[in-house]
Short mmCIF file of N, CA, C and O in Angstrom, two decimals:
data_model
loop_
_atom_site.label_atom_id
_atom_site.label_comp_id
_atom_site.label_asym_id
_atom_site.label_seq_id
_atom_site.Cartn_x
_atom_site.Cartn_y
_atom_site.Cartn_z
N UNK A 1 95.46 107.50 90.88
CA UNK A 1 94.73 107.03 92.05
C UNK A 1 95.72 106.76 93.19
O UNK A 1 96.66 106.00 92.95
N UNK A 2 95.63 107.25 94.26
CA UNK A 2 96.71 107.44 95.65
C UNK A 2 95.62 106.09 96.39
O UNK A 2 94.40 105.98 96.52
N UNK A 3 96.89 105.17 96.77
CA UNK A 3 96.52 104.26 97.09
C UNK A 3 96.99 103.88 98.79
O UNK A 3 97.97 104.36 99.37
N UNK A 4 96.39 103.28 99.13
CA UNK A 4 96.90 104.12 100.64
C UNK A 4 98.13 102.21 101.33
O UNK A 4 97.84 101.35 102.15
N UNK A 5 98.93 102.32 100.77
CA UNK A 5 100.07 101.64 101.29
C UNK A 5 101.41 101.90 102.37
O UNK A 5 101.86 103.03 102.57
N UNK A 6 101.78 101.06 102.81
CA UNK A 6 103.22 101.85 103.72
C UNK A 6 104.22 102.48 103.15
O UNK A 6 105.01 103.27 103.68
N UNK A 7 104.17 102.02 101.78
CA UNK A 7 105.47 102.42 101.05
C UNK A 7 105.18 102.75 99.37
O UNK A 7 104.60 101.84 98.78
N UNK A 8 105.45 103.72 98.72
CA UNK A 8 104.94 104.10 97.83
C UNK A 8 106.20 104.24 96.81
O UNK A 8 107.38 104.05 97.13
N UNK A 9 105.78 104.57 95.70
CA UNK A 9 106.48 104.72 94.05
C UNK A 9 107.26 105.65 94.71
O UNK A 9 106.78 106.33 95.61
N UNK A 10 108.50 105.77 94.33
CA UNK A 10 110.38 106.48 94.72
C UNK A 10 110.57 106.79 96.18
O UNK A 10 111.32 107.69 96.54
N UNK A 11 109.73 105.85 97.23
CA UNK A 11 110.65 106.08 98.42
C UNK A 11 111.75 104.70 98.30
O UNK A 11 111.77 103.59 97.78
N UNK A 12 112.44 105.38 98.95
CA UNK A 12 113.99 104.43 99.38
C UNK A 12 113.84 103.82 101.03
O UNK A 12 113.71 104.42 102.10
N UNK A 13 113.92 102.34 100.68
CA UNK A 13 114.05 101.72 101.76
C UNK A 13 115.84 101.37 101.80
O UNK A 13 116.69 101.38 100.91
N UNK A 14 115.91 101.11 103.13
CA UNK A 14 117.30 100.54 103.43
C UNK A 14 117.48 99.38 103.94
O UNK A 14 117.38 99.07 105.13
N UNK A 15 117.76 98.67 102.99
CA UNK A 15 118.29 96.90 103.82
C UNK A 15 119.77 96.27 103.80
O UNK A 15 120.56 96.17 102.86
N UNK A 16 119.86 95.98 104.83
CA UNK A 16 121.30 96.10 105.41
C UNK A 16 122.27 96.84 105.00
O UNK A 16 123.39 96.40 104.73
N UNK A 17 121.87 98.26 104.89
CA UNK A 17 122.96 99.22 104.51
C UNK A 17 123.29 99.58 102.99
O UNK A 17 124.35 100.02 102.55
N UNK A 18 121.77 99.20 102.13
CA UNK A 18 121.85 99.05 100.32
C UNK A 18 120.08 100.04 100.43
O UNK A 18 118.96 99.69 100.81
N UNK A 19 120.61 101.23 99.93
CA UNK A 19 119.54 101.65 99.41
C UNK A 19 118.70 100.81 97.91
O UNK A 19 119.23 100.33 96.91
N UNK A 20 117.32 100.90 98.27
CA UNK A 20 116.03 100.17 96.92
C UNK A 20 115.23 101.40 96.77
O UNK A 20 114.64 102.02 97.66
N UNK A 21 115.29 101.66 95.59
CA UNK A 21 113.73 102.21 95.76
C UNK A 21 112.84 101.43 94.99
O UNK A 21 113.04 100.62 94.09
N UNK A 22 111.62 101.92 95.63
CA UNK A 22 110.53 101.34 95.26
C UNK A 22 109.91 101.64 93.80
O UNK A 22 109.43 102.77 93.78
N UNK A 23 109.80 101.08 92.78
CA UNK A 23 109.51 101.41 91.53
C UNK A 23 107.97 100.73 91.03
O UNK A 23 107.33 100.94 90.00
N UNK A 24 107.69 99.89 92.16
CA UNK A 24 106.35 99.67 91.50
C UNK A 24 105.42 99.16 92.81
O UNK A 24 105.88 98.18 93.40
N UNK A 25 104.10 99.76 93.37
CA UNK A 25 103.95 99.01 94.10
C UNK A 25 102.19 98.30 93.36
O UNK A 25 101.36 98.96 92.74
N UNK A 26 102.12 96.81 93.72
CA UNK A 26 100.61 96.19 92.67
C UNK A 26 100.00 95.44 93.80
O UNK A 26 100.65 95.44 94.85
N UNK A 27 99.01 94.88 93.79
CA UNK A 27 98.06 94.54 94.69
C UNK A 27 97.73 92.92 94.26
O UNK A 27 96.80 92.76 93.47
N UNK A 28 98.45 91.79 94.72
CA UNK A 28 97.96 90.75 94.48
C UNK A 28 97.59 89.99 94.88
O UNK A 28 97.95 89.73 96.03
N UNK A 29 96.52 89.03 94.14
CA UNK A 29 95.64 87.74 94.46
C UNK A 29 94.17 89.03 95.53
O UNK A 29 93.13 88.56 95.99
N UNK A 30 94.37 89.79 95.58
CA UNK A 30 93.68 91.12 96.26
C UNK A 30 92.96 91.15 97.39
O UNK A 30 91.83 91.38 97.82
N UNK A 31 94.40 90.72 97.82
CA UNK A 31 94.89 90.64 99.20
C UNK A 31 96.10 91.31 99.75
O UNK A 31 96.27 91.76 100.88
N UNK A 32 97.30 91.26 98.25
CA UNK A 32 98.89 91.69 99.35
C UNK A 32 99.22 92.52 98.63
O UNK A 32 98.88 92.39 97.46
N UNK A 33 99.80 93.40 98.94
CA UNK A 33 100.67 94.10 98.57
C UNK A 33 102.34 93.86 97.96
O UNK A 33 103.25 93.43 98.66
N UNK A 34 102.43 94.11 97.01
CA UNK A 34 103.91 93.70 96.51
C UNK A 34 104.36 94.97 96.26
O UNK A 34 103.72 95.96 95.90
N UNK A 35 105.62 94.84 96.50
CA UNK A 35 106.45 96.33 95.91
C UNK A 35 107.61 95.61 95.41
O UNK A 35 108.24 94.61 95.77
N UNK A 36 107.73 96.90 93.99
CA UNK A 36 109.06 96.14 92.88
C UNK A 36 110.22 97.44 93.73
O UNK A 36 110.22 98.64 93.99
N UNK A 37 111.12 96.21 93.92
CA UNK A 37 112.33 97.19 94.26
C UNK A 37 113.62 97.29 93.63
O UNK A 37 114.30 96.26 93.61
N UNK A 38 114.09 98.35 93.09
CA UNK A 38 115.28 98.36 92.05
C UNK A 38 116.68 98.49 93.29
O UNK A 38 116.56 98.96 94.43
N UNK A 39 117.72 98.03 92.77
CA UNK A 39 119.11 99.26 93.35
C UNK A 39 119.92 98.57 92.14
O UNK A 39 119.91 97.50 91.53
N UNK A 40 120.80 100.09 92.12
CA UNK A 40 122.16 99.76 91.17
C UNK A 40 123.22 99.03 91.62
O UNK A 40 123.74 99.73 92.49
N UNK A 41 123.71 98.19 91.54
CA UNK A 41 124.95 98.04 91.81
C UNK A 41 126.22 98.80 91.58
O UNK A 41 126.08 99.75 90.80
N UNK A 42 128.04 98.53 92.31
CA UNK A 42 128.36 99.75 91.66
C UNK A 42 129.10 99.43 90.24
O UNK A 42 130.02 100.12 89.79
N UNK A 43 128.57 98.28 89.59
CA UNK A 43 129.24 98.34 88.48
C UNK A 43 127.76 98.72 87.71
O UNK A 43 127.41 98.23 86.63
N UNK A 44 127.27 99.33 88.21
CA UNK A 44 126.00 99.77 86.83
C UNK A 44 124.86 98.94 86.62
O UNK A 44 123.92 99.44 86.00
N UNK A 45 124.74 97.69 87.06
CA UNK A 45 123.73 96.97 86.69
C UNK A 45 122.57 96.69 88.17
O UNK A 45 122.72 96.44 89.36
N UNK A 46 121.29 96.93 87.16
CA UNK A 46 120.51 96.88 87.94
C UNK A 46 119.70 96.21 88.63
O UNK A 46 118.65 96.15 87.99
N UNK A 47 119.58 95.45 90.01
CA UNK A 47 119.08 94.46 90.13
C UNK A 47 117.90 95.02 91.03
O UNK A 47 117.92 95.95 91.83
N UNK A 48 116.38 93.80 90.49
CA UNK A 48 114.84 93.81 90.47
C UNK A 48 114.81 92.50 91.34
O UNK A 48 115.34 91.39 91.27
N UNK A 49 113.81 93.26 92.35
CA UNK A 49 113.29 91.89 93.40
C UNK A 49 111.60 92.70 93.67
O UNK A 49 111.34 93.91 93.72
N UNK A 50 110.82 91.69 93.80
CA UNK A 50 110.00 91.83 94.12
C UNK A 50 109.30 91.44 95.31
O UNK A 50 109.65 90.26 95.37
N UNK A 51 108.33 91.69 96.59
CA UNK A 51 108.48 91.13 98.04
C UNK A 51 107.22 92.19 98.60
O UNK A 51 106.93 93.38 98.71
N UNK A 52 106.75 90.83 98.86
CA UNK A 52 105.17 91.24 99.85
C UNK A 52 105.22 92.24 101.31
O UNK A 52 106.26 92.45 101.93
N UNK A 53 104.20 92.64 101.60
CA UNK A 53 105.10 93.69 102.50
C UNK A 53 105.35 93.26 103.90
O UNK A 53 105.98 93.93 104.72
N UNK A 54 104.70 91.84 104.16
CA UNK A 54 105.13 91.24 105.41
C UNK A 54 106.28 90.92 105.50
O UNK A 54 107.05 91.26 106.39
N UNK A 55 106.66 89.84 104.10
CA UNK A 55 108.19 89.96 104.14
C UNK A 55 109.32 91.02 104.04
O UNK A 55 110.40 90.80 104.59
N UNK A 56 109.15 91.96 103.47
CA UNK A 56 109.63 93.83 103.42
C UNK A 56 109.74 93.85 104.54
O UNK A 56 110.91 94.06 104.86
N UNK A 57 108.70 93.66 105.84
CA UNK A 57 108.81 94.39 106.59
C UNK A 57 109.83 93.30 107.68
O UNK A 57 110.34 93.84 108.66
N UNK A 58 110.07 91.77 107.43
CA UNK A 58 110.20 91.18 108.63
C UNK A 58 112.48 91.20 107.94
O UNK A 58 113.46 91.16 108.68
N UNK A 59 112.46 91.25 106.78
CA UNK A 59 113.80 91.87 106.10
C UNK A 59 114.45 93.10 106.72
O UNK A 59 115.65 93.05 107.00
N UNK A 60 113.97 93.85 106.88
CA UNK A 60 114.15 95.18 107.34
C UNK A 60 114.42 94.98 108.64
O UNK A 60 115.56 95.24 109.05
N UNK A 61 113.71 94.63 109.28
CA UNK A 61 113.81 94.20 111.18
C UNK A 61 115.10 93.75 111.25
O UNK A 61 116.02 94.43 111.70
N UNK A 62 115.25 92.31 110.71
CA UNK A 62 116.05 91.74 110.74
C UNK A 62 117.22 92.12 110.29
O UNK A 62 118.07 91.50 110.94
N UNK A 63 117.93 93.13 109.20
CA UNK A 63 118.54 93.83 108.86
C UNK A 63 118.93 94.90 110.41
O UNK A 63 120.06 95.34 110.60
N UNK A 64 118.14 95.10 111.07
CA UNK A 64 118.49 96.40 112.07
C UNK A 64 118.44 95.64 113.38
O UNK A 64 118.47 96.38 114.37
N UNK A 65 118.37 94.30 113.64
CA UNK A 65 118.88 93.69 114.59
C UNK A 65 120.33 92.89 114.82
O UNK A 65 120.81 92.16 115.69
N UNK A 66 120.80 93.49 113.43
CA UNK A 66 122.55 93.34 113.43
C UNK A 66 123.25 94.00 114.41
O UNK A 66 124.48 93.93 114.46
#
């Protein structure tokens, strides 16, 4: 089922210069949107955050007003 969000399962966002991709996006309290975002670090380990897409989106801004 194609779900109609801003950001979908394996696109890559960029925040402050660290590629995420998106590995899960779920619909909660059914109202928000959450997206699970992975990146590797470069010693191999993988770190999981999860973030509504208002905050996604006000991260990102703020990231490109450096």
């Amino acid at each position: 089922m194609e779900v109609n969000t801003k950001y979908h399962e394996g696109d890559v966002i960029n925040i402050n210069n660290i590629d995420w991709v998106v590995n899960e996006v779920v619909m909660k309290y059914g109202r928000s949107w959450v997206y699970g975002l992975e990146h590797n670090n470069n010693n191999g380990d993988r770190i999981h955050i999860n973030v509504d897409t208002g905050s996604l989106e006000t991260i990102i801004k703020a990231g490109e007003n450096k």
